[in-house]
Coordinates of C-alpha atoms in Angstrom, one line a residue:
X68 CA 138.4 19.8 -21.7
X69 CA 141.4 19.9 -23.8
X70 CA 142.0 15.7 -23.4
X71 CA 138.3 15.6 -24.4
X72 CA 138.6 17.2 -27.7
X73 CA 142.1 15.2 -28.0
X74 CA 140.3 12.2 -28.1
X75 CA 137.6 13.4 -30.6
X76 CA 140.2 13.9 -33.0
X77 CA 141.9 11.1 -32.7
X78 CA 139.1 9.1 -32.7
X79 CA 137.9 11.3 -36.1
X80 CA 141.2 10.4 -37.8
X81 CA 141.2 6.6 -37.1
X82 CA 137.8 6.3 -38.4
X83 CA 138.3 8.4 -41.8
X84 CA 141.3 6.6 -42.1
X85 CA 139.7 3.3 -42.2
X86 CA 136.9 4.0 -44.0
X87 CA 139.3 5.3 -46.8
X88 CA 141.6 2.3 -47.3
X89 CA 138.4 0.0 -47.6
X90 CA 137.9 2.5 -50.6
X91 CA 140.5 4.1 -53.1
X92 CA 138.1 5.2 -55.6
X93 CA 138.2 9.0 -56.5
X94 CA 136.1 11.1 -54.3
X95 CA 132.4 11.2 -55.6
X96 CA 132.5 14.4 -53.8
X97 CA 135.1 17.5 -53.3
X98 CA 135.7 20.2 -51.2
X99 CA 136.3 23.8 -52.4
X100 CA 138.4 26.2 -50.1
X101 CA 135.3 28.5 -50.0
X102 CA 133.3 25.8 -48.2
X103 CA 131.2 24.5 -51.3
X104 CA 131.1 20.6 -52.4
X105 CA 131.2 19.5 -56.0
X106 CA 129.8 16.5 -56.9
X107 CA 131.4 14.2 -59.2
X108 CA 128.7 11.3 -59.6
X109 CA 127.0 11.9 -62.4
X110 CA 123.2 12.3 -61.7
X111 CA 121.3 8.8 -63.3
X112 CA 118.2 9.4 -65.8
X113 CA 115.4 7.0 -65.6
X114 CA 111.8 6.3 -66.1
X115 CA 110.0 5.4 -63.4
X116 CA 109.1 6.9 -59.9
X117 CA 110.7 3.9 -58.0
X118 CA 113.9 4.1 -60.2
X119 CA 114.0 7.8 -58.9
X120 CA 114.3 6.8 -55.9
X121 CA 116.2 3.8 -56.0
X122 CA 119.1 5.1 -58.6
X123 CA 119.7 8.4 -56.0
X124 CA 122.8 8.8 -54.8
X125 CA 124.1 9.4 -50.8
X126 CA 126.7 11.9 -50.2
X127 CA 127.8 11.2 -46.1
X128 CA 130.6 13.7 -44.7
X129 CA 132.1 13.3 -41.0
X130 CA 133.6 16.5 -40.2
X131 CA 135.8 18.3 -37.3
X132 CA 135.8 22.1 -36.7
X133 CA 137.9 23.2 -33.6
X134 CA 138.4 27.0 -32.7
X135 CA 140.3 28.9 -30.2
X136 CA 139.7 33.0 -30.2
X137 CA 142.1 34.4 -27.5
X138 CA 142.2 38.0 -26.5
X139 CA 145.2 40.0 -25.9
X140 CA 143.6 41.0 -22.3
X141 CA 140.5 38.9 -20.8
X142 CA 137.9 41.6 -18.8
X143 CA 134.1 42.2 -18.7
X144 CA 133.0 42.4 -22.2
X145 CA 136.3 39.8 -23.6
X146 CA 136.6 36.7 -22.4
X147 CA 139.1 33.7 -24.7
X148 CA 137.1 30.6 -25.5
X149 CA 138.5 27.5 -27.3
X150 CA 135.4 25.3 -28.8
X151 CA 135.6 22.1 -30.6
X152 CA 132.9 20.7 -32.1
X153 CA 131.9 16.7 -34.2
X154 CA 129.5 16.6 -36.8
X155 CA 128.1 14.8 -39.5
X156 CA 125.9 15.3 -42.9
X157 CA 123.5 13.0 -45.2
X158 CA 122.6 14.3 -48.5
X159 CA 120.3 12.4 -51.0
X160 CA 120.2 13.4 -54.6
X161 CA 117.4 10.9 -56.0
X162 CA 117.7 10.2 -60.0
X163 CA 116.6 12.4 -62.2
X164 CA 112.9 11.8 -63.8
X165 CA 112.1 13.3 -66.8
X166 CA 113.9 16.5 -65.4
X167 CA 112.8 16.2 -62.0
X168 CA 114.8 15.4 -59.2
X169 CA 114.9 15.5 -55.3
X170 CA 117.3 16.3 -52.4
X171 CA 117.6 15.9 -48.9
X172 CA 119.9 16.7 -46.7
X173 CA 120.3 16.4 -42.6
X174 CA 123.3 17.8 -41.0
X175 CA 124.3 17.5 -37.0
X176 CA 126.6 19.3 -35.1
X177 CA 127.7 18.9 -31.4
X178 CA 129.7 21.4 -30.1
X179 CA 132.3 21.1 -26.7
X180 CA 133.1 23.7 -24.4
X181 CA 133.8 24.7 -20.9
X182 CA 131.1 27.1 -19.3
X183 CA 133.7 28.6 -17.2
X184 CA 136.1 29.9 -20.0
X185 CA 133.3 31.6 -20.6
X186 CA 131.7 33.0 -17.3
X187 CA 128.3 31.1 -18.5
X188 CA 128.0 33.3 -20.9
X189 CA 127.9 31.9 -24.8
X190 CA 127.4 35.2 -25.8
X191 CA 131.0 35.5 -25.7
X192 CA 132.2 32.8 -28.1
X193 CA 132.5 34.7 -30.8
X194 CA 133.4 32.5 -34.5
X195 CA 132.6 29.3 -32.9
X196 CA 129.5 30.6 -32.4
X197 CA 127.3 28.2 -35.2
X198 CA 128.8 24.9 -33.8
X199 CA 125.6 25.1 -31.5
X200 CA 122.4 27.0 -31.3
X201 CA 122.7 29.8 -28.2
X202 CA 119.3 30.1 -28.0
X203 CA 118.6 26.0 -27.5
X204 CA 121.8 25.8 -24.9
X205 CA 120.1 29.3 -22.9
X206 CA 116.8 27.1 -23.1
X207 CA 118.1 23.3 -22.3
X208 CA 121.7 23.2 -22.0
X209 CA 121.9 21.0 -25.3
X210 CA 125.2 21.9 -27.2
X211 CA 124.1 19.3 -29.8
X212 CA 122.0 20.9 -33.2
X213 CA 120.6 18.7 -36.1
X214 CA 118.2 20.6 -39.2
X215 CA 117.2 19.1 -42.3
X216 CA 119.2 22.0 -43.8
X217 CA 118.3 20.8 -47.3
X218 CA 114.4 19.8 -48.8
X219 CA 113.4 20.6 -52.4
X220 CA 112.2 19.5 -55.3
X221 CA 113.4 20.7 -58.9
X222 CA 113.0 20.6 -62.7
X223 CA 115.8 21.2 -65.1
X224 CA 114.9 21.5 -68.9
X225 CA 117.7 21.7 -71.1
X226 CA 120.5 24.2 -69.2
X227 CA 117.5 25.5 -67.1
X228 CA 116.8 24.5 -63.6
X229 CA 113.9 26.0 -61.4
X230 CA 114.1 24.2 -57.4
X231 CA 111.3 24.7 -54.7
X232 CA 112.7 24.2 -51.0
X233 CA 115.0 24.8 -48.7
X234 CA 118.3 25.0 -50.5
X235 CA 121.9 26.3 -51.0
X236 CA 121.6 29.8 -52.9
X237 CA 124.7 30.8 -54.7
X238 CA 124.7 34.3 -55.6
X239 CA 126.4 37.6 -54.8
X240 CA 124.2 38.3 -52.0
X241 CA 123.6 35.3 -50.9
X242 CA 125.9 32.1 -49.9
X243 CA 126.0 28.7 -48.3
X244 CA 129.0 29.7 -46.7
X245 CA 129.5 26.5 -44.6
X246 CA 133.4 26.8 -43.5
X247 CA 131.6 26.1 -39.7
X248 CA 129.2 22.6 -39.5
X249 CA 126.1 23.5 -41.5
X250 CA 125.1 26.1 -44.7
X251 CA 122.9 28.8 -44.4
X252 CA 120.4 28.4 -46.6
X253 CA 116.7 29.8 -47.8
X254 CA 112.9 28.7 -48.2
X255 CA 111.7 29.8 -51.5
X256 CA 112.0 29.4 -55.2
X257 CA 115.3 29.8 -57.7
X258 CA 115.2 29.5 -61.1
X259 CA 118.9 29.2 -62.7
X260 CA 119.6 29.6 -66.5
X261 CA 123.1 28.9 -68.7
X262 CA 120.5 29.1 -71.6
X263 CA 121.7 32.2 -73.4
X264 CA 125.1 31.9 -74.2
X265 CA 127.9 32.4 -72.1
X266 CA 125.6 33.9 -69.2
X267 CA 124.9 32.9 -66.0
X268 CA 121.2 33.8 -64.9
X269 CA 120.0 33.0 -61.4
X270 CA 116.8 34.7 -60.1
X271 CA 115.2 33.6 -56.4
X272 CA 112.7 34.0 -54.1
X273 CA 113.5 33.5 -50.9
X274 CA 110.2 33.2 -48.1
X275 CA 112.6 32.5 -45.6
X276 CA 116.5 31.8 -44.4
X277 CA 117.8 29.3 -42.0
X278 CA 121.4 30.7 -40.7
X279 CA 124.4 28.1 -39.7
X280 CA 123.5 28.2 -36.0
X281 CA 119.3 27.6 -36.2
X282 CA 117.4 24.7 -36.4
X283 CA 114.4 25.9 -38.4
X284 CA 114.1 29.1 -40.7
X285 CA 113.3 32.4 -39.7
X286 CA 112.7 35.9 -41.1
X287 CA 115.2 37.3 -44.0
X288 CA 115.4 40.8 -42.4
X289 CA 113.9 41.2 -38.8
X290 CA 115.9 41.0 -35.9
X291 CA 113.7 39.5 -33.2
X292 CA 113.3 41.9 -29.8
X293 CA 110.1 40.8 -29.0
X294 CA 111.3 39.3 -26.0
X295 CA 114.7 40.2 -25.1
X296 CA 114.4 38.7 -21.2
X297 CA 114.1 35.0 -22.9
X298 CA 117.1 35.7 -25.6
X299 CA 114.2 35.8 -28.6
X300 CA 117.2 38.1 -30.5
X301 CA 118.8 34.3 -31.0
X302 CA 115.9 32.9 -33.0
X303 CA 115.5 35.5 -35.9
X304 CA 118.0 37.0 -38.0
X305 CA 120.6 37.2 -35.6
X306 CA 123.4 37.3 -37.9
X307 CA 126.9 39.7 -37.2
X308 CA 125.8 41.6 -40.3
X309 CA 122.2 42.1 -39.7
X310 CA 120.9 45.5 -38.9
X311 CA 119.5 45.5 -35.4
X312 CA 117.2 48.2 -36.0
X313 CA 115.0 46.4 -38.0
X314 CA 113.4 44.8 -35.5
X315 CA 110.1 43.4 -34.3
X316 CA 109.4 46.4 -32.4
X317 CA 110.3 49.2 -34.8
X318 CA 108.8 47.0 -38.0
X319 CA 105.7 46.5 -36.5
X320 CA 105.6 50.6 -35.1
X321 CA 106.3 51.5 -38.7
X322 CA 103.3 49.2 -39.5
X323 CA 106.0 47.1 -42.0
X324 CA 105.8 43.8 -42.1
X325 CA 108.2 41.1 -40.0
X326 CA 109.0 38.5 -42.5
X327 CA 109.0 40.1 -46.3
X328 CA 110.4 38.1 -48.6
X329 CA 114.3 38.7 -50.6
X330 CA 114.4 38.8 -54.2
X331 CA 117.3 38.3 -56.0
X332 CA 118.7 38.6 -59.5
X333 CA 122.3 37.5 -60.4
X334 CA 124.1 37.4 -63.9
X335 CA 127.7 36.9 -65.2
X336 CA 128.4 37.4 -69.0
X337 CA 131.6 36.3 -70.7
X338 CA 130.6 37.4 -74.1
X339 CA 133.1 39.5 -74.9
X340 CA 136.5 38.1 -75.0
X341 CA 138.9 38.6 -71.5
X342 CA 136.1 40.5 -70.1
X343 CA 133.9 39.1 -67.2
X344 CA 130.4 41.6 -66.3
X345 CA 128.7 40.6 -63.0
X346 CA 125.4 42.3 -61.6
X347 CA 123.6 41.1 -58.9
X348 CA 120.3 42.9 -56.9
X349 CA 118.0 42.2 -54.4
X350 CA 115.1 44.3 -52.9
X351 CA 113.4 43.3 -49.8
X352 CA 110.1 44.9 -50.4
X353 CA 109.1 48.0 -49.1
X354 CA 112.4 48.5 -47.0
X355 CA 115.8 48.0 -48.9
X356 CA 116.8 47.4 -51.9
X357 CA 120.6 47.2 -53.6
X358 CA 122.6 46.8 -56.5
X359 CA 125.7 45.7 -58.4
X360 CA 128.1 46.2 -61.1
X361 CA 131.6 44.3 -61.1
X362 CA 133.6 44.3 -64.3
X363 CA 137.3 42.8 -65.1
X364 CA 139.3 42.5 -67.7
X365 CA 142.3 40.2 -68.3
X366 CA 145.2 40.6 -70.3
X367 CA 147.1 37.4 -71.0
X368 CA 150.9 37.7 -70.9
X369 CA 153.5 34.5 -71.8
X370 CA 152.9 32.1 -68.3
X371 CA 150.9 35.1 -66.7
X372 CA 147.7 37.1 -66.7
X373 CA 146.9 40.7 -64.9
X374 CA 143.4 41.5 -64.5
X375 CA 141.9 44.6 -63.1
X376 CA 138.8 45.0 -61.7
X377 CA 136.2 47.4 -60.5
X378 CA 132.8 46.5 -58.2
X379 CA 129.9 49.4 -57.7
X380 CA 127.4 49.3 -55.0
X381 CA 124.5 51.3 -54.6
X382 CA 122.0 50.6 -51.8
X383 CA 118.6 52.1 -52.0
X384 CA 116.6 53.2 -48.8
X385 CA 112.5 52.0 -49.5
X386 CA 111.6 52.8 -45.8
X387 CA 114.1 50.8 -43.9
X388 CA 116.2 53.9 -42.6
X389 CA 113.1 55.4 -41.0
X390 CA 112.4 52.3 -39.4
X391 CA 116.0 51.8 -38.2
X392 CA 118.5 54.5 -38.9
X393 CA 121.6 53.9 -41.1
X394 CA 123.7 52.0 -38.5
X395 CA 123.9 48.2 -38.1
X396 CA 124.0 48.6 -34.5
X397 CA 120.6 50.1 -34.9
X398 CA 121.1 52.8 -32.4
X399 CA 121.4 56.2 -34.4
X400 CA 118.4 58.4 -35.5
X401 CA 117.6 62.3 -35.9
X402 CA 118.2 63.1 -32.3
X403 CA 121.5 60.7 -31.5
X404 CA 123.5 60.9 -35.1
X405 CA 126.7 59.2 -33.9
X406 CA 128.4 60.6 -36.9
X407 CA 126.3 59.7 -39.8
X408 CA 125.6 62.9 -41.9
X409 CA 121.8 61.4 -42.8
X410 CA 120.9 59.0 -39.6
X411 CA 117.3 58.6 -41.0
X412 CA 118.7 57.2 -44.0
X413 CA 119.8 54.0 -45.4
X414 CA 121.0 55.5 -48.8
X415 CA 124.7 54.0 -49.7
X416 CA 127.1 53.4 -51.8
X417 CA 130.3 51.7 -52.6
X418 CA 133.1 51.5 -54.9
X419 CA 136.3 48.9 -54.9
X420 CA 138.8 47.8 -57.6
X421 CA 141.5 45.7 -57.7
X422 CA 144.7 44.2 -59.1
X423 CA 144.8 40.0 -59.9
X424 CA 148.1 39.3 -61.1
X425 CA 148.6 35.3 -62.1
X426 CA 152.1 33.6 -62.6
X427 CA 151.9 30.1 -63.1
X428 CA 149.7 28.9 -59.7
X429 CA 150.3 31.7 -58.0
X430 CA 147.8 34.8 -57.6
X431 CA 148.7 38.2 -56.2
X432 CA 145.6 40.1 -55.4
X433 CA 146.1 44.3 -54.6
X434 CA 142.3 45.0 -53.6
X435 CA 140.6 48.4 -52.1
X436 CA 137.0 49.6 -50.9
X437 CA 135.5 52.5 -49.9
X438 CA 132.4 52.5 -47.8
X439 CA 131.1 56.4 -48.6
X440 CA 130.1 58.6 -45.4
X441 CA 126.1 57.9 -46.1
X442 CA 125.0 54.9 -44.2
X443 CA 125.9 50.7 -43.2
X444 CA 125.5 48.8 -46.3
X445 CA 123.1 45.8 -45.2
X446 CA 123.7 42.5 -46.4
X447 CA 123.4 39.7 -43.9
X448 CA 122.7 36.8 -46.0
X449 CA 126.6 35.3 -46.1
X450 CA 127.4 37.3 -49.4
X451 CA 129.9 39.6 -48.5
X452 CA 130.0 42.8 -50.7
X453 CA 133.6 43.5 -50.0
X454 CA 134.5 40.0 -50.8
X455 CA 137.2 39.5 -53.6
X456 CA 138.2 42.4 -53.1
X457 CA 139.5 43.6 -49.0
X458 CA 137.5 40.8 -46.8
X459 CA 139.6 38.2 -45.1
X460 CA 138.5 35.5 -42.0
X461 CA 135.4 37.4 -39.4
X462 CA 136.0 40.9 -40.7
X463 CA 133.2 43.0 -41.7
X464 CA 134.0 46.2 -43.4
X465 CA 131.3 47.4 -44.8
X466 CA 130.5 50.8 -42.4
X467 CA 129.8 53.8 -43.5
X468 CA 133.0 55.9 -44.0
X469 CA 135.2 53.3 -44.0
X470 CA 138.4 52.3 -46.4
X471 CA 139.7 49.3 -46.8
X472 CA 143.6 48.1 -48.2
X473 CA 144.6 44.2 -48.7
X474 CA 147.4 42.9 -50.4
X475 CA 146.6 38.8 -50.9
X476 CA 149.0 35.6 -52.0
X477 CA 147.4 32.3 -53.1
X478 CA 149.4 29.4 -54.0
X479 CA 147.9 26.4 -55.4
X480 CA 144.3 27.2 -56.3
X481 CA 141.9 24.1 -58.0
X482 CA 138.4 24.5 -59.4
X483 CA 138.5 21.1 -58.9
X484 CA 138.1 21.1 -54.6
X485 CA 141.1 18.7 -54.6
X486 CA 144.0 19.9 -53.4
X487 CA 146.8 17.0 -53.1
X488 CA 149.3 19.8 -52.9
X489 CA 149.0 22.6 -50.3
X490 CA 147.1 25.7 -50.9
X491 CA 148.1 28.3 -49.5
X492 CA 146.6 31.8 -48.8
X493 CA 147.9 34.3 -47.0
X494 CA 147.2 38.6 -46.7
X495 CA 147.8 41.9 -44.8
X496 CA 144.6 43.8 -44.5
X497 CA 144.1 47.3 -43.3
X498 CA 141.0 48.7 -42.1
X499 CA 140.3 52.7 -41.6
X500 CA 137.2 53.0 -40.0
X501 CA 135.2 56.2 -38.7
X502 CA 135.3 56.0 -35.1
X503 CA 132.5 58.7 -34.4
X504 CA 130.1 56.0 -35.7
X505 CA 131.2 53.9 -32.7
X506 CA 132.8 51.4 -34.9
X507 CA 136.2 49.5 -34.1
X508 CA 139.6 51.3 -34.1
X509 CA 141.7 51.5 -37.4
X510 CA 142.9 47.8 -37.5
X511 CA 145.4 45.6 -39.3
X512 CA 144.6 42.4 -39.6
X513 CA 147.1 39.1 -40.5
X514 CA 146.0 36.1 -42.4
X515 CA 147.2 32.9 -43.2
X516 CA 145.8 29.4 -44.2
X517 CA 146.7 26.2 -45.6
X518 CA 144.4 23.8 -47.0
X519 CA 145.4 20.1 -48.7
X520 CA 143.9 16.7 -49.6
X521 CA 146.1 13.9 -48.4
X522 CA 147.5 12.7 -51.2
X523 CA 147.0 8.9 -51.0
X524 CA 143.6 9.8 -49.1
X525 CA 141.4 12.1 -51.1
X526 CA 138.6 12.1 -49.3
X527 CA 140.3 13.5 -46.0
X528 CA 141.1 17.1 -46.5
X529 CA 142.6 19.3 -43.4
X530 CA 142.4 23.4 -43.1
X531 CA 143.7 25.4 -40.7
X532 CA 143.0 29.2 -40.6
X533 CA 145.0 31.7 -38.4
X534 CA 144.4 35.5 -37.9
X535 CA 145.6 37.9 -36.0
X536 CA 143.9 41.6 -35.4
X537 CA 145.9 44.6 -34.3
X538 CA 143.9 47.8 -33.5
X539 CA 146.3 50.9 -34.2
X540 CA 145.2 53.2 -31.5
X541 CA 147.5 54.8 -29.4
X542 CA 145.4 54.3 -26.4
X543 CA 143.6 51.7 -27.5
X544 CA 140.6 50.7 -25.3
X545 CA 139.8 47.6 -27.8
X546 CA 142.0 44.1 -27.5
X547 CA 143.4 42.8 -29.9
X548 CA 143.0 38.7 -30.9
X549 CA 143.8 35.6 -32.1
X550 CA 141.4 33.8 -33.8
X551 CA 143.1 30.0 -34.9
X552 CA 140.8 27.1 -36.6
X553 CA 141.4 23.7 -37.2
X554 CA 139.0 22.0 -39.7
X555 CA 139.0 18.3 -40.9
X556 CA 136.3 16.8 -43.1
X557 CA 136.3 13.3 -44.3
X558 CA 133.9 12.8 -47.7
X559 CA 132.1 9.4 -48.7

């Protein structure tokens, strides 16, 4: 297994490395530390359908992700699993027509593991987890997954752009967040506006999403129990953050339906000078709805800048907590409260600020949120709502009656995606949870990455990621882990 995955990367590196030298242009494509590409080609304008076409560009990316998530102690429900996994991604942008334009993208993963590091059981990797589909390898044993993970059209007029497809949607709620081998992305309609001046404006309608680890798209909010014996939980929204009591069976009880749409509206507004307003919402009709006020202000010092910040959170119950109580787990109601003052209810809030201090390139960031004692804020579409603020690598802290601490230290940051010095981030995170909700022990949690382009090879760009969780209880029944990923993604 391990000379198997040896060989992969070897065999990775000598074919980047070769490709590169037979090209020392700059990169027509870069690489952000939060997973999203830039692209540097400027998009052609022409006249004619078959120019359209012909004038597109091809963005290819051969890519490595290898992950080993080892336990303190290996028993029944923990079991250490190291995962590597090859893939590769296509992405045409055709020329742009009059405003109108076209992408494609297809993007293939193939993941290897050892079924007996894991007892035959996948459910047990745990961030390796969308290198492959589970539900295909429970069905045929395949550990291979391709998706056309990108299809739209779109129109931009002036600084106006309204796309039709499956596509990346960049918002508060929602993200591509591809750090694994493909984005999540959404079926629907986004319009995005830099029209007024010095705003951002995105609104969207998303009919579907398509998470990291499925082939084809699937409900935005219904977890899938309709038939549990054949693993039909893996084929809807089976995301860590998605609330498992709305579900097939308790949507279609409730007489809601199983595949309502999310809208979303997103802003930014730099109007006023060294203050930045965010606001983002989305409502999934007739169930949840949410919103979100984020405001920072910088004061610019010689070589330096502090900038606090505050974020607000209010989630709004439409009929969800009825249908599925206010835990994630899905498991708490009237009669079984686990701890949650209003188990019926999906009402919640949250407040966070925080402390960016900049010297030169590097950033100190003191952040804190609070999860009030109402209910599980629900938000699994990649956007994080504690992110910025207290949420480092596979932690989600976003329970009810539950307080989070970080202190974070970046080195190096680029807008740019090119990084031909090392960035580095690294942070202490503590967690305090509620444990009569049945959530995870009070935890701190250690994090460090490095990122970097090699300098005389832009296009080949290596991360690794380590973290480390330590659960504080005296006695405590939970293990800690390791959870270390190697990443290497070659651009052309």
């Amino acid at each position: 297994m391990y000379r198997r995955l040896q060989s992969n990367t070897l065999l990775f590196l000598f074919l980047s490395t070769s490709a590169l030298y037979a090209n020392n242009a700059l990169p027509k494509q870069a690489l952000k530390t939060n997973g999203q590409l830039i692209y540097n080609t400027q998009q052609k304008k022409v006249t004619t359908l078959k120019e359209m076409l012909q004038e597109g560009e091809l963005f290819g990316r051969l890519r490595t992700n290898n992950f080993y998530f080892a336990f303190d102690h290996d028993d029944a429900t923990h079991e250490s699993s190291l995962v590597g996994s090859l893939g590769a991604s296509f992405v045409y942008k055709s020329a742009s027509l009059y405003g109108l334009d076209a992408t494609l993208g297809l993007y293939g993963s193939q993941a290897f593991f050892s079924e007996d590091d894991i007892n035959g059981n996948v459910a047990r990797i745990k961030s390796a987890k969308d290198t492959f589909s589970r539900y295909k390898y429970v069905q045929t044993g395949s550990k291979a997954l391709y998706t056309f993970a990108q299809a739209n059209m779109s129109y931009t007029y002036a600084k106006t752009n309204l796309r039709v497809g499956r596509q990346l949607v960049e918002t508060f709620y929602t993200k591509s967040n591809d750090t694994k081998m493909i984005p999540n992305t959404f079926d629907g309609i986004v319009l995005h506006s830099k029209d007024i001046q010095k705003t951002q404006l995105t609104l969207a309608y998303l009919a579907k999403q398509k998470l990291r680890d499925h082939e084809s798209s699937h409900s935005v909010l219904m977890y899938d129990d309709s038939d549990v014996a054949n693993y039909s939980t893996w084929t809807d929204n089976d995301d860590s953050a998605m609330h498992k009591g709305l579900s097939y069976t308790n949507l279609t009880a409730a007489g809601k339906k199983t595949d309502a749409p999310l809208i979303v509206l997103d802003g930014k507004n730099k109007s006023l000078k060294n203050l930045t307003i965010g606001f983002s919402s989305y409502v999934v009709p007739s169930l949840l709805s949410q919103a979100m006020i984020e405001m920072g202000y910088t004061f610019k010092l010689s070589g330096a800048s502090i900038t606090p910040a505050f974020r607000y959170i209010e989630q709004f119950d439409n009929g969800a907590g009825d249908v599925g109580g206010a835990s994630l787990k899905g498991n708490v109601n009237s009669t079984n409260p686990a701890g949650y003052t209003n188990p019926d209810s999906l009402n919640a809030r949250m407040v966070a600020a925080k402390v960016v201090t900049k010297i030169k390139d590097y950033k100190i960031n003191l952040g804190y949120t609070n999860i009030l004692d109402k209910a599980d804020l629900v938000t699994p579409w990649r956007g994080f709502p504690t992110a910025g603020y207290t949420r480092s690598m596979g932690i989600y802290n976003w329970r009810a009656n539950t307080k989070s601490y970080r202190i974070e230290l970046v080195k190096g940051a680029s807008s740019k995606g090119v990084y031909t010095k090392p960035f580095f981030q690294t942070s202490l995170l503590y967690v305090d949870t509620d444990a009569s909700k049945g959530i995870l022990e009070d935890s701190l949690y250690y994090y460090f990455g490095v990122v970097q382009n090699l300098p005389s090879m832009p296009e080949l760009q290596y991360r690794v990621r380590l973290g480390y969780r330590d659960f504080r209880g005296e006695a405590s029944s939970v293990s800690n882990y390791a959870d270390t990923r190697l990443e290497l993604n070659y651009l052309f």
